[in-house]
Structure formats: structure tokens, C-alpha cells
Short mmCIF file of C-alpha atoms in Angstrom, two decimals:
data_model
loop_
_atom_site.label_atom_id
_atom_site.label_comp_id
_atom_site.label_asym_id
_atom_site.label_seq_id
_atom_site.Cartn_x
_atom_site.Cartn_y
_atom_site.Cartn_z
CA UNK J 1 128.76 116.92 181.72
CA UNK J 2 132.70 117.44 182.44
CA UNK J 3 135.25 117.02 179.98
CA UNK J 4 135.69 113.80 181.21
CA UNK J 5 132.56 112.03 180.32
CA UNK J 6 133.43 109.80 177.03
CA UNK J 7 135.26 107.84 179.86
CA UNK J 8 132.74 105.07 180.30
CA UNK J 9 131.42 105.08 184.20
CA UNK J 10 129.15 101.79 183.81
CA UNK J 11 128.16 100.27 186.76
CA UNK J 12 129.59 98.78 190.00
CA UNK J 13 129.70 95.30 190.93
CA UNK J 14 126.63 95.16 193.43
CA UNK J 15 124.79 97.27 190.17
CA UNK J 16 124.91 94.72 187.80
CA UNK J 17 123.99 92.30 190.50
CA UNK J 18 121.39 94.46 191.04
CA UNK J 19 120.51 94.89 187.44
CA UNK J 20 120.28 90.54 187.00
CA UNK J 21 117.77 90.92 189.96
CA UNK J 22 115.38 92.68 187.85
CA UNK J 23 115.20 89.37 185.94
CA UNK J 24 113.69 87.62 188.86
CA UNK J 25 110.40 86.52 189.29
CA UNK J 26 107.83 85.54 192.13
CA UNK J 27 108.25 81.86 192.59
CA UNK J 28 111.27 81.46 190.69
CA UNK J 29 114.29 78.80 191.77
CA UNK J 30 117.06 80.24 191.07
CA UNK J 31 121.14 78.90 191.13
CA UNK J 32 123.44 81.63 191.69
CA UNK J 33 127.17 81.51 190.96
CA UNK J 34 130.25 82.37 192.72
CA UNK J 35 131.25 85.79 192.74
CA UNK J 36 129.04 88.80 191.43
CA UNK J 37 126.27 86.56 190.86
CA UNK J 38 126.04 85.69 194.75
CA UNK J 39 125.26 89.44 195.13
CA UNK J 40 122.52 89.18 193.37
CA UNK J 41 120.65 87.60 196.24
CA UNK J 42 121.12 90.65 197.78
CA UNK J 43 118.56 92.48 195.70
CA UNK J 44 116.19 90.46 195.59
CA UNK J 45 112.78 92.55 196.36
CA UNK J 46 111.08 92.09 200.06
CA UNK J 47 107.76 91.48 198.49
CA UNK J 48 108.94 88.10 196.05
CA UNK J 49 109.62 85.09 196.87
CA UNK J 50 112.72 83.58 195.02
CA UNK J 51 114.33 80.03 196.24
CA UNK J 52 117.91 79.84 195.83
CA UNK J 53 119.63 76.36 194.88
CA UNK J 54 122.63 74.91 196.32
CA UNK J 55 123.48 72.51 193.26
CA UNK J 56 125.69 70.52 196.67
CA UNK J 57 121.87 69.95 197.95
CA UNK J 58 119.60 72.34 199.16
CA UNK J 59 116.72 74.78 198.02
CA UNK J 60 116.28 77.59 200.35
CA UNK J 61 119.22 78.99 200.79
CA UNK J 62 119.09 81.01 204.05
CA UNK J 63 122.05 84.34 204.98
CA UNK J 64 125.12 83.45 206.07
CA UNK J 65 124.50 82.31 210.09
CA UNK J 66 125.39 84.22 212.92
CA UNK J 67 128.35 82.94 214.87
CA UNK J 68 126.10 80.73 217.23
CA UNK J 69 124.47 79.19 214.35
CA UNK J 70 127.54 78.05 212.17
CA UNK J 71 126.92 74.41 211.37
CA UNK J 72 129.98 72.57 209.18
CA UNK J 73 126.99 70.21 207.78
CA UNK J 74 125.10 73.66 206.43
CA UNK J 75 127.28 74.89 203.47
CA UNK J 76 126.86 76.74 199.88
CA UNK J 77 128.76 75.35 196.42
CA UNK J 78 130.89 78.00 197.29
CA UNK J 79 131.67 75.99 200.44
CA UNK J 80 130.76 78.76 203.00
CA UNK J 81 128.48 78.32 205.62
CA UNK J 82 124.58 79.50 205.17
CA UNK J 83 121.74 78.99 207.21
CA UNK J 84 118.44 77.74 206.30
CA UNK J 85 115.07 79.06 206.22
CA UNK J 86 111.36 77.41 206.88
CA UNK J 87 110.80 76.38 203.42
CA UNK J 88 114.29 74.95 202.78
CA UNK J 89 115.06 71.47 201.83
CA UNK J 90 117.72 68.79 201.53
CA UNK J 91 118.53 66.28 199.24
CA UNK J 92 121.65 64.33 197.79
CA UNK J 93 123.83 65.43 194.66
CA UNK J 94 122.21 62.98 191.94
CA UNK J 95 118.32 64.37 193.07
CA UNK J 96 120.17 68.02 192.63
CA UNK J 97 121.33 67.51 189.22
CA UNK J 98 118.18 66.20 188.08
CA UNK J 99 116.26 69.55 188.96
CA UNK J 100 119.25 71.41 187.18
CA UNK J 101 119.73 69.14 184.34
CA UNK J 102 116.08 68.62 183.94
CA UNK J 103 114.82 72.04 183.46
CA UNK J 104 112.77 72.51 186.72
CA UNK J 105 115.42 75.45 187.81
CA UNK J 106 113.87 79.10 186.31
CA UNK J 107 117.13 80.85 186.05
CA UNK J 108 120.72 80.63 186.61
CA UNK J 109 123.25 83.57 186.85
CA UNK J 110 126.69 82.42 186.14
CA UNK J 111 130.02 84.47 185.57
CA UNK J 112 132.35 84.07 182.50
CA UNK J 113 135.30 84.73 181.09
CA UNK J 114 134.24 84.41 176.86
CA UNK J 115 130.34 84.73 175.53
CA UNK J 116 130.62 84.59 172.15
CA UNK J 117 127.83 86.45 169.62
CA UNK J 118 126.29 82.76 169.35
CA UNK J 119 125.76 81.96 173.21
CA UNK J 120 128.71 79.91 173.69
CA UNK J 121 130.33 80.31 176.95
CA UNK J 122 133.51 79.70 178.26
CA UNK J 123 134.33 80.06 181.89
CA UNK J 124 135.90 77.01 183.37
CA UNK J 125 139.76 76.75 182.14
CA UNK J 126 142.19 78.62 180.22
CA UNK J 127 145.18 76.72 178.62
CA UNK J 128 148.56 76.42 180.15
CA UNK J 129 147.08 77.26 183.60
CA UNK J 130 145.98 74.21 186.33
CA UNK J 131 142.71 73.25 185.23
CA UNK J 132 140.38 73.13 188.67
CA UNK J 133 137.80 71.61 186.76
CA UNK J 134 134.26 72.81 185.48
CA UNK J 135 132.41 72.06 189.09
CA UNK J 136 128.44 71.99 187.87
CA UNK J 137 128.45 74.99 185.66
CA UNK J 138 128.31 72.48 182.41
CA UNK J 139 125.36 70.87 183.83
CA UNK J 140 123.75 74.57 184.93
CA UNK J 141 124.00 75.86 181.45
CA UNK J 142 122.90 72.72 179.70
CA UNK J 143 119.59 72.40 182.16
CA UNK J 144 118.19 75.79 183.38
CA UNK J 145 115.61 77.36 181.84
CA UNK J 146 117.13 80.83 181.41
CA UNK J 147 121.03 81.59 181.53
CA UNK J 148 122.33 85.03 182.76
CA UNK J 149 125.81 85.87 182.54
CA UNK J 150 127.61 89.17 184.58
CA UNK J 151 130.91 89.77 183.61
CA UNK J 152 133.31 92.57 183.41
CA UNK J 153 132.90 93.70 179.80
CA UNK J 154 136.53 93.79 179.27
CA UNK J 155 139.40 91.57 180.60
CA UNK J 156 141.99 93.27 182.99
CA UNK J 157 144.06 93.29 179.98
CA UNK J 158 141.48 95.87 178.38
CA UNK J 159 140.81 92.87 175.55
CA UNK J 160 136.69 92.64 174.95
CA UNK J 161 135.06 89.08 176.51
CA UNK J 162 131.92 89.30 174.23
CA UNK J 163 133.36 88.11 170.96
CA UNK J 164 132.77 86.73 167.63
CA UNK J 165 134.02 83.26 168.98
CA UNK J 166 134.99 81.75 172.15
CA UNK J 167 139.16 81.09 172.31
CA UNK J 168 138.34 79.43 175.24
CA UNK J 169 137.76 75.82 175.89
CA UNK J 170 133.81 76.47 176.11
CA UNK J 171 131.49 75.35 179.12
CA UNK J 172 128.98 75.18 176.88
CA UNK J 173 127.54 75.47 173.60
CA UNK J 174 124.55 78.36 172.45
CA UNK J 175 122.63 78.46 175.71
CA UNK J 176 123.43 82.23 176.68
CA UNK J 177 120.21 83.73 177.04
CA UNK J 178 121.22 87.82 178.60
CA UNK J 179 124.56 89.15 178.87
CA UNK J 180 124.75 91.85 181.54
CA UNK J 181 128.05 93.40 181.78
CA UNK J 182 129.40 96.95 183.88
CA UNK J 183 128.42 98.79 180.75
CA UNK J 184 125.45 97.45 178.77
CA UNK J 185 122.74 94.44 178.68
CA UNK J 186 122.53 92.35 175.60
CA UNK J 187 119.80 89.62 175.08
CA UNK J 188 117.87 87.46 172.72
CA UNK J 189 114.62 85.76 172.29
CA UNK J 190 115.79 82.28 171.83
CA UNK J 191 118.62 80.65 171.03
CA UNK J 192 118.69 80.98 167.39
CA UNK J 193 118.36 84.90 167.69
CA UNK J 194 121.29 87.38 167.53
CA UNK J 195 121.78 89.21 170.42
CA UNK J 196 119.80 92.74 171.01
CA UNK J 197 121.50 95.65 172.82
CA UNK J 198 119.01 96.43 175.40
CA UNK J 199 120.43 98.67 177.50
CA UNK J 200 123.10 101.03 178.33
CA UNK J 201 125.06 101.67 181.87
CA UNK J 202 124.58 105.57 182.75
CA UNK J 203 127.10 107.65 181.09
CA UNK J 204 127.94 104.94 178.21
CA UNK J 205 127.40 105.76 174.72
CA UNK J 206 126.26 103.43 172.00
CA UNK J 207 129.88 104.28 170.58
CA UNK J 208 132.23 103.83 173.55
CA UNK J 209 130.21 100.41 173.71
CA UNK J 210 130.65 99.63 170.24
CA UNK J 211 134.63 100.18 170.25
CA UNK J 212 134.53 97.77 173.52
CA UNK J 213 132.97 94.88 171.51
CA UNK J 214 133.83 92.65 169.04
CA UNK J 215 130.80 90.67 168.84
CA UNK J 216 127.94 91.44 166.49
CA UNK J 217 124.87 92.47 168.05
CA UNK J 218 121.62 94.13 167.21
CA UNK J 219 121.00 97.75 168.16
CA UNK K 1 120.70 39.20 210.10
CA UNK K 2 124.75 39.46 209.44
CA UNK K 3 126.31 41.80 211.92
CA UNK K 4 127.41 45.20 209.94
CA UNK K 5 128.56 47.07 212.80
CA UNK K 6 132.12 47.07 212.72
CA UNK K 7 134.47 48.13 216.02
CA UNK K 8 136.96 50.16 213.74
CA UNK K 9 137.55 51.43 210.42
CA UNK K 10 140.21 49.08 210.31
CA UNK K 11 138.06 46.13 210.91
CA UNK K 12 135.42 47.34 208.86
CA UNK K 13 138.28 47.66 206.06
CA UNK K 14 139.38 44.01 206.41
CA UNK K 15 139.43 41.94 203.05
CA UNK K 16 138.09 44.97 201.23
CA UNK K 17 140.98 46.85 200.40
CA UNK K 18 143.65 45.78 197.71
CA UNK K 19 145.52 48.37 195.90
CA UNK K 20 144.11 49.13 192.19
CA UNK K 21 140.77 49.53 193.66
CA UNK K 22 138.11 52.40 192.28
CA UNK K 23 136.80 54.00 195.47
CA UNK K 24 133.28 56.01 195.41
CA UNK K 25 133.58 58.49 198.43
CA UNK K 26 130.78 60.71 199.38
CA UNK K 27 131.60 64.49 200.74
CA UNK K 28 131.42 68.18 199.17
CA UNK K 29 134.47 69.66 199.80
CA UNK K 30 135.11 69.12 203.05
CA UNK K 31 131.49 68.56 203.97
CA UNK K 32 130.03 65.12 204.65
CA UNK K 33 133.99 63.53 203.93
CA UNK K 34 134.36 59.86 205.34
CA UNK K 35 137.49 60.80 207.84
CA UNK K 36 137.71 58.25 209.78
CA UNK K 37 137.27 55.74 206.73
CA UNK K 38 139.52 57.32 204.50
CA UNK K 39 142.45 57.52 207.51
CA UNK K 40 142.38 53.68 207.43
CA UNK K 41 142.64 53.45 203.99
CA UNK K 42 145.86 55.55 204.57
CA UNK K 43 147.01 53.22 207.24
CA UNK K 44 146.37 50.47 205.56
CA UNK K 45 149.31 51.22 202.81
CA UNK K 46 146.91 50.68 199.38
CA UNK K 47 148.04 51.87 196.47
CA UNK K 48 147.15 52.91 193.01
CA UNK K 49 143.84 53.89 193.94
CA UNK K 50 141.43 55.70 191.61
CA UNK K 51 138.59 57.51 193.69
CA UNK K 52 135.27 58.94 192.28
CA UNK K 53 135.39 61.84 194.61
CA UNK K 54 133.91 65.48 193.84
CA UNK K 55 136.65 67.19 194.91
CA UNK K 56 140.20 65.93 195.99
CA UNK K 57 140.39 67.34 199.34
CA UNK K 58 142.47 70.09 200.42
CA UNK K 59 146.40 70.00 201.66
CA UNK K 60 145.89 67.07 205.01
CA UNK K 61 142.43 66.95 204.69
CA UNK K 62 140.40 64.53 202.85
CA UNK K 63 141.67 62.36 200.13
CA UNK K 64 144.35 64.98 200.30
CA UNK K 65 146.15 63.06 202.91
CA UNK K 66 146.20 60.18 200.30
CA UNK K 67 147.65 62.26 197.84
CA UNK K 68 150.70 63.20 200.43
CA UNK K 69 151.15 59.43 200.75
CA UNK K 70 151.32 58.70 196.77
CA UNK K 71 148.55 55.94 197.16
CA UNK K 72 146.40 57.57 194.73
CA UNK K 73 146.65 57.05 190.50
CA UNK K 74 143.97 58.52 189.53
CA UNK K 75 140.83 60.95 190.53
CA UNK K 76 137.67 61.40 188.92
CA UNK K 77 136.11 64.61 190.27
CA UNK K 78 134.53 67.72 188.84
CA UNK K 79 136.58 70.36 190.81
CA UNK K 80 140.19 70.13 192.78
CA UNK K 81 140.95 72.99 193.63
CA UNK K 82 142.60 74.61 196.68
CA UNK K 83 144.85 71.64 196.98
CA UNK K 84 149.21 72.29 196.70
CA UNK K 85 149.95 68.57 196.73
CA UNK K 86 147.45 67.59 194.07
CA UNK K 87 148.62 70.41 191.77
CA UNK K 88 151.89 69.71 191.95
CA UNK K 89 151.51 65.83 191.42
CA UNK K 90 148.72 66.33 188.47
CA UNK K 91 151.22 69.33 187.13
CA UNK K 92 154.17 66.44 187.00
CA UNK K 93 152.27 63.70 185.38
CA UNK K 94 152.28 61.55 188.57
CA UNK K 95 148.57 62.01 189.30
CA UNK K 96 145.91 61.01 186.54
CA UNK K 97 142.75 63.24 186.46
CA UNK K 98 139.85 62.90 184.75
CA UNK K 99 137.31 65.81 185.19
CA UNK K 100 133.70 65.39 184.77
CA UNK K 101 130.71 67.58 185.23
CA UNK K 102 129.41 68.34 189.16
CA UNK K 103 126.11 66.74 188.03
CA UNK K 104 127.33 64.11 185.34
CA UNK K 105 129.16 62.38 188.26
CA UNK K 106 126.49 62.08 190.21
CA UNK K 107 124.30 60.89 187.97
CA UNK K 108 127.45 58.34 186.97
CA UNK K 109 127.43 56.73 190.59
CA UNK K 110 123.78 56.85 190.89
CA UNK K 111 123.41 54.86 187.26
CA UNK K 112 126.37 52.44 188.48
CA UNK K 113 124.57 51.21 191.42
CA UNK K 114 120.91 51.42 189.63
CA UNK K 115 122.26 48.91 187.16
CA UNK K 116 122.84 51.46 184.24
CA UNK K 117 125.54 51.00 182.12
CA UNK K 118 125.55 54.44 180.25
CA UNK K 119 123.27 57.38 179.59
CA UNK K 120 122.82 60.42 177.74
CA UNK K 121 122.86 63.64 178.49
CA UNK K 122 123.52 67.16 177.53
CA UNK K 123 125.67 68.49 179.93
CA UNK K 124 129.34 69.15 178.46
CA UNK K 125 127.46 68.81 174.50
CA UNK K 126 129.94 70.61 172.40
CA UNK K 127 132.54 70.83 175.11
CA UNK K 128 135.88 68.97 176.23
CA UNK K 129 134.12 66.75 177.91
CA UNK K 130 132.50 65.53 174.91
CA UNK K 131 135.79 64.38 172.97
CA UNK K 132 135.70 61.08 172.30
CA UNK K 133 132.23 59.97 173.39
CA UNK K 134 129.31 58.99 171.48
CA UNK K 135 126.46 61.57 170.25
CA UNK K 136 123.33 60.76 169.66
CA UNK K 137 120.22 63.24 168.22
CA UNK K 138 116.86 62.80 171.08
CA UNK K 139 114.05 65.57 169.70
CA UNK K 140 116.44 67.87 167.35
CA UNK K 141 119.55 67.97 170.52
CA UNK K 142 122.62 66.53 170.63
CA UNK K 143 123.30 64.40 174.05
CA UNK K 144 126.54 62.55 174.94
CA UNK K 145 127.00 59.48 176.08
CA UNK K 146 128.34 58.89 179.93
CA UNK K 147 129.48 55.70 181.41
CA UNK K 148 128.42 54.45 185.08
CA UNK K 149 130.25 54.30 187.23
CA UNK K 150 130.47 50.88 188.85
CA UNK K 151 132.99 50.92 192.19
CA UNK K 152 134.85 48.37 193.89
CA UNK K 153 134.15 50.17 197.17
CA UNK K 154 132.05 53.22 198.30
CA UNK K 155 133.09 55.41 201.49
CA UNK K 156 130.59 57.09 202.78
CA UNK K 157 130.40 59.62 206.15
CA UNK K 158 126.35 59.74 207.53
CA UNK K 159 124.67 61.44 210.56
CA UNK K 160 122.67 58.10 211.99
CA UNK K 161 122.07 54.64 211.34
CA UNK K 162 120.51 51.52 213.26
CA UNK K 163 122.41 48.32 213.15
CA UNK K 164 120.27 47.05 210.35
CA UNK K 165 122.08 50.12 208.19
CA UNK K 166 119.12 52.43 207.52
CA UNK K 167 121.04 55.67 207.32
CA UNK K 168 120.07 59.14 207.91
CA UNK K 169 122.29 62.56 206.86
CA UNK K 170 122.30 65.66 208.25
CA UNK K 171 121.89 69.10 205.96
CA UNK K 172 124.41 69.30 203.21
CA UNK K 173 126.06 66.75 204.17
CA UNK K 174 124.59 64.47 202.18
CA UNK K 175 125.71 65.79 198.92
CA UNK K 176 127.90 62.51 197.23
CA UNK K 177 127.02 60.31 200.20
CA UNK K 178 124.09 58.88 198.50
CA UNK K 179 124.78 58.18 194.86
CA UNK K 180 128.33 57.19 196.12
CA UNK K 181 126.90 54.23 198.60
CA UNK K 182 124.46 53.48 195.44
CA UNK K 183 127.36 52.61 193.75
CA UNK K 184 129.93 50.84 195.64
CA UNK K 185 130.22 46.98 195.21
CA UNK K 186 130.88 47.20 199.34
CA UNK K 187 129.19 49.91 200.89
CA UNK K 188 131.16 50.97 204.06
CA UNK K 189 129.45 54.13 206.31
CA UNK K 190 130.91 55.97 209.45
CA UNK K 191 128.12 57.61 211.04
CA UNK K 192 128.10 60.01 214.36
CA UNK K 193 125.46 57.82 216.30
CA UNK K 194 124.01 54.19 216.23
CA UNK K 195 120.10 54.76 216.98
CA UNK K 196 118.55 50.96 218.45
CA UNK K 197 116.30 49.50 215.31
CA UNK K 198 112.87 51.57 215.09
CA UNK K 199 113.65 54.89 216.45
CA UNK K 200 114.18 56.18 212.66
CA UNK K 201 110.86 56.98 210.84
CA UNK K 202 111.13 54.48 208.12
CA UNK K 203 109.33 57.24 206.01
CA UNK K 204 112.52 59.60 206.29
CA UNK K 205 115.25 57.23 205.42
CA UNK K 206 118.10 58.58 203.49
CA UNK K 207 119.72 55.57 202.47
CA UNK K 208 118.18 51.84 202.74
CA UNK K 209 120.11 49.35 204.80
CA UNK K 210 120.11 47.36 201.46
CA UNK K 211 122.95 49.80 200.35
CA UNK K 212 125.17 49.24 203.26
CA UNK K 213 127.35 46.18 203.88
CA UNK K 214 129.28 47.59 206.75
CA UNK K 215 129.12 50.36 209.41
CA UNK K 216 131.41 52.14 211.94
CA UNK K 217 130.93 54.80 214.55
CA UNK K 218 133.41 57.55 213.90
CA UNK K 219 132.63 59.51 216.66
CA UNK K 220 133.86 62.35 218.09
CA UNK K 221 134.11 64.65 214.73
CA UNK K 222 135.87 67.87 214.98
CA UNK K 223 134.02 68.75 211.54
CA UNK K 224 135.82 71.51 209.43
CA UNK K 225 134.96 74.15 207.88
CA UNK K 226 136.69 75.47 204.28
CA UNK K 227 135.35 79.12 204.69
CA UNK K 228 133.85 80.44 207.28
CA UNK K 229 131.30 83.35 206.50
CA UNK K 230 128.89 85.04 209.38
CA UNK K 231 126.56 88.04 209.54
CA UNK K 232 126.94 90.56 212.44
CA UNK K 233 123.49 92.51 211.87
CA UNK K 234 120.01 91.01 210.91
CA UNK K 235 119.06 89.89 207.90
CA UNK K 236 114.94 90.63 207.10
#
């Protein structure tokens, strides 16, 4: 240990992408957000099988195509182009909703910019800036079985995003079910259930995370 | 049968468009967009439009050339981003926009054309898009209540149909397509390719003739893409 180490180190990025993959399981659909989430399919271990949902109308997402294979009818809700794999399938936006909104998607792993101690999340506008509009992320946190958020545990600004209470306009209300940010992992049983502190990034302390966090949470 | 195969989009147009109208329109982002459709409605000089659209286009593309033109009102849509001229129209009070949920606005068109009034559900429970709307307790859990959507006229962009208007899609192109055409009082389709009657499997049809009142061949498409992402290496 230097003198250095009650700075934080956490982890990267792709590490708490790779940290949500350990939440995966053999057979599971799965929606994955834009962002950090995405990288999540990255780590997704050779001998599983996990289907990824387009919520724009596919299950099976396949890697992004090679240059002879770009197709402008083959693309992600991110609107890049993918490629499809044996098992994949099509179908239109209504039939895509219903598997989200009717609970046959396992697990969805979303980014935020508020969870509050409750499982509130905001992460679709912020007042005073143009509002772009929620896309499907109300319907994905109102419908999937299990909701995973990865965000940076503190805004640019340094100010904590896991809080007592959203200030946000929320995306939805208590339907957080894990919280993995670059320093710790927070999750509860159900949804009635304070959150648990499950685990902490390598070189955090228990105390740096505490004095990062204003939302209540069992240790 | 009635002819539905149209020469243009301006003929297939004719005596449909009047300005005020709400337009379904099919298409994810730029994906599966009516073009050819949504350029006559352009031409045709229609105003005060409201279009139940997922997204708005982007700057010249889309229902984004509509915007430039001022012959929209209003958009219902769940996400409008990456679009100058619709952000600064919605910023000045000139464009009316009412958001609602990726998968609530599906469900909207497909519940307009299926004869549904209104339906509850729990997406946006608790949320903005809650205010104002009726909640109702199914089981312990709140669920709002969402209008249909029933439209005027539904634009819709397809990969094949046979003159009888059986209608195929291609990939993720069918996105909006469907519940859109579901929904539209006058169901006009462009499609790439008119295939004679009985060389689609009438056990893979995307879209029923029923639907569709009139179609057009919009070929050739010089499809876009919004972001184009490739791998170099192999992927196992």
C-alpha cells in the first residue's frame, strides 16, 4: 500500500460491465442499454447461452457485422448496425413490448443518472435541458423481471447519484433491483427491502464509500 | 377486388390528405421510414399535421424534412433526438410534443386499430407520464390508463407485397410498421418489390392485406444508416 491508497481506485468501465455479467444466467433474455451496459455483452461467458433483446424487434442480437455484411434493415435501439445469429428472430414493436412489459424478459441492465435508497430511478430528463424523451426505458423497468443499474457512483460534479430521493423527474418508481457502480454493488431481495452493500471495488473502503453516499443502505 | 396498387405516392395520396390530419408512420429511427410516402406528403403542402411517429427523424431525413417545411403541429413519439430543426422549433413553442413510452406507443396504435379505446398499464406508474391520467389498483399495483390511438392515416415503408396487399418486412425494419398500419383509418404502404399473388407463404405474412387500402413501389432505396458500427477481427 502507497500513501496514496484512501484515493478510491474502483473499477473501470468494461469492469463493472463485467461485474453485471456475473448476474447472467444460462437461458436468460436479456435487454441491454446504451452505453456501459452494451459492454456487458462483452462478458458474457463462452459456455452460456444469453439472448439479447432489441426492444426495436429482435432477440438474438448478433456482433456488429463486418463491412460486407452491413444491412440498414439490421439495427440495435441504439440504432447501429448488428448482425444476427441462427437463433435470432424478428418481430414488430407492439409484439416487443409485450415480452418487455409482460415479464417474459429475465433481466435488464440500464444506466442512470438518480437511484434513490427506495428503487426509484431517474434517467431520462433533467429540467431546463431539451427533453429527448424516455425511448422504452419506462416500459423496461416497469416489465423485466430483474433491473440492474451501472452508473458512475458520483456525478462529474463529484455530487453522489445514489440518494435518499430522486431530484430527478423519475423513469420509474421502486423497481431497482442491484445497483452496481465503479466502487461498490448494492442490492436487495425484493422490492420492499432496503438495499444491502454487497460488495466493494478493490482498494475501496467501507468509509471512502460511505462519505460517497447519501443513501441509506445496509452493511 | 379494388385495385390498391397505386403508380405514385402522389396518386396513392389523392383524397387522403387534408391538413389537421393525425398520421401513424412506421420506422425506427431511420430504419423501416416511409420515404417515398412521407416526400409526397411534403409536396403535397399539408399542414398542421400531428404524426404518431417513434422518433422525429433527423435534420432532412424523415419526418424531419416536414419539420423544415413547418407542416407539422404536433408529434407524438417516445424519443427525438439528434434532430437541430425539431429542437429549435419544440424549444420556441412552435412545435407541440407529447412524449410517450417506446412500448406504450406501440401498444397505443396496436389498441387503435384492434378496436381498443384505452388500456392499462404500468409503464410510466409514478412518473410524468402519469400526470393527469387515470389509476386504477389490478392485484395490489397501480396501472395507468393510455388512450388508443386511432389515425386518420398510417404510412408505412415494407419489404414485399402482392397486389392483394399481403405484406412482408425485412429484419428490423419492421419495428412501427405494423402497429402503425393496424391503426390507420387508410393504410398506405411503399414496399421495395410487388411479388405476383401466391408466391408469399401465407403462413409468414407480416401484415394481412385487410390492413392495407393502398400500395406503391418506392423503389430504388438508397437506405441510410444513423451509425454505422463494424468489427475488423472475429467474433467467437
Amino acid at each position: 500500500m502507497t500513501m496514496h491508497d484512501h484515493i478510491a481506485k474502483g473499477w473501470t468501465r468494461d469492469q463493472m460491465a463485467a461485474r453485471a455479467a456475473k448476474e447472467l444466467r444460462d437461458g436468460y433474455y436479456v435487454n441491454l442499454g446504451i452505453g456501459i451496459p452494451t459492454l456487458v455483452a462483452n462478458h458474457v461467458p463462452a459456455e452460456m447461452t444469453v439472448t439479447l433483446q432489441s426492444e426495436n424487434g429482435m432477440l438474438g442480437i448478433g456482433p456488429f457485422p463486418t463491412e460486407d455484411e452491413i444491412d440498414a434493415d439490421l439495427i440495435n435501439a441504439g440504432k447501429q448496425t448488428i448482425s444476427e445469429l441462427p437463433h435470432s428472430a424478428y418481430f414488430d414493436s407492439a409484439a416487443s413490448f409485450a415480452m418487455i412489459r409482460g415479464g417474459h424478459i429475465d433481466l435488464t441492465v440500464l444506466g442512470a443518472m438518480e437511484v434513490a435508497e427506495n428503487g426509484d430511478i431517474a434517467n431520462w430528463m433533467v429540467p431546463g435541458k431539451m427533453i429527448k424523451g424516455m425511448g422504452g426505458a419506462m416500459d423496461l423497468v416497469a416489465g423485466v423481471k430483474k433491473i440492474i443499474v451501472v452508473m458512475e457512483h458520483c456525478a462529474k460534479d463529484g455530487s453522489p447519484k445514489f440518494i435518499p430521493e430522486c431530484t430527478l423527474p423519475l423513469t420509474g418508481r421502486n423497481v431497482v433491483d442491484m445497483v452496481i457502480t465503479d466502487l461498490a454493488v448494492f442490492q436487495r431481495p425484493d422490492h420492499q427491502s432496503p438495499f444491502k452493500l454487497i460488495e466493494l471495488a478493490p482498494g475501496v473502503t467501507a468509509e471512502d464509500l460511505a462519505a460517497k453516499t447519501t443513501a441509506h443502505y445496509l452493511v | 377486388m379494388a385495385q390498391k396498387l397505386y403508380p405514385s405516392a402522389e396518386a396513392a395520396l389523392e383524397g387522403v390528405l387534408k391538413d389537421g390530419l393525425l398520421i401513424a408512420c412506421g420506422g425506427f429511427g431511420l430504419c423501416g421510414i416511409p420515404e417515398r410516402l412521407l416526400d409526397a406528403v411534403r409536396d403535397s403542402g399539408v399542414t398542421g399535421l400531428t404524426f404518431a411517429s417513434n422518433n422525429a427523424g433527423i435534420d432532412n431525413e424523415g419526418i424531419g424534412k416536414l419539420l423544415r417545411t413547418k407542416q407539422v403541429k404536433k408529434m407524438i413519439s417516445s424519443y427525438v433526438g439528434e434532430n437541430k430543426e425539431f429542437e429549435r422549433q419544440y424549444l420556441s413553442g412552435e412545435l407541440e410534443v407529447e412524449f410517450s413510452p417506446q412500448g406504450t406507443l406501440a401498444e397505443r396504435m396496436r389498441a387503435g386499430g384492434a378496436g381498443i379505446p384505452g388500456f392499462y398499464t404500468k409503464t410510466g406508474v409514478g412518473t410524468l407520464v402519469a400526470e393527469g391520467k387515470e389509476v386504477k389498483e389490478f392485484g395490489g399495483e397501480d396501472y395507468i390508463l393510455e388512450a388508443g390511438i386511432f389515425a386518420d392515416l398510417a404510412l408505412v415503408k415494407a419489404w414485399k407485397a402482392d397486389e392483394t396487399g399481403n405484406v412482408v418486412f425485412r429484419k428490423t425494419a419492421r419495428n412501427f410498421n405494423v402497429p402503425a398500419a393496424h391503426c390507420g383509418k387508410v393504410c398506405v404502404v411503399e414496399v421495395e418489390e410487388i411479388v405476383p399473388v401466391g408466391t408469399l407463404d401465407p403462413d409468414c405474412i407480416h401484415l394481412p392485406g385487410v390492413y392495407v387500402q393502398r400500395l406503391i413501389v418506392g423503389s430504388p432505396y438508397d437506405k441510410k444508416i444513423e451509425f454505422r458500427t463494424t468489427r475488423t477481427t472475429d467474433v467467437g
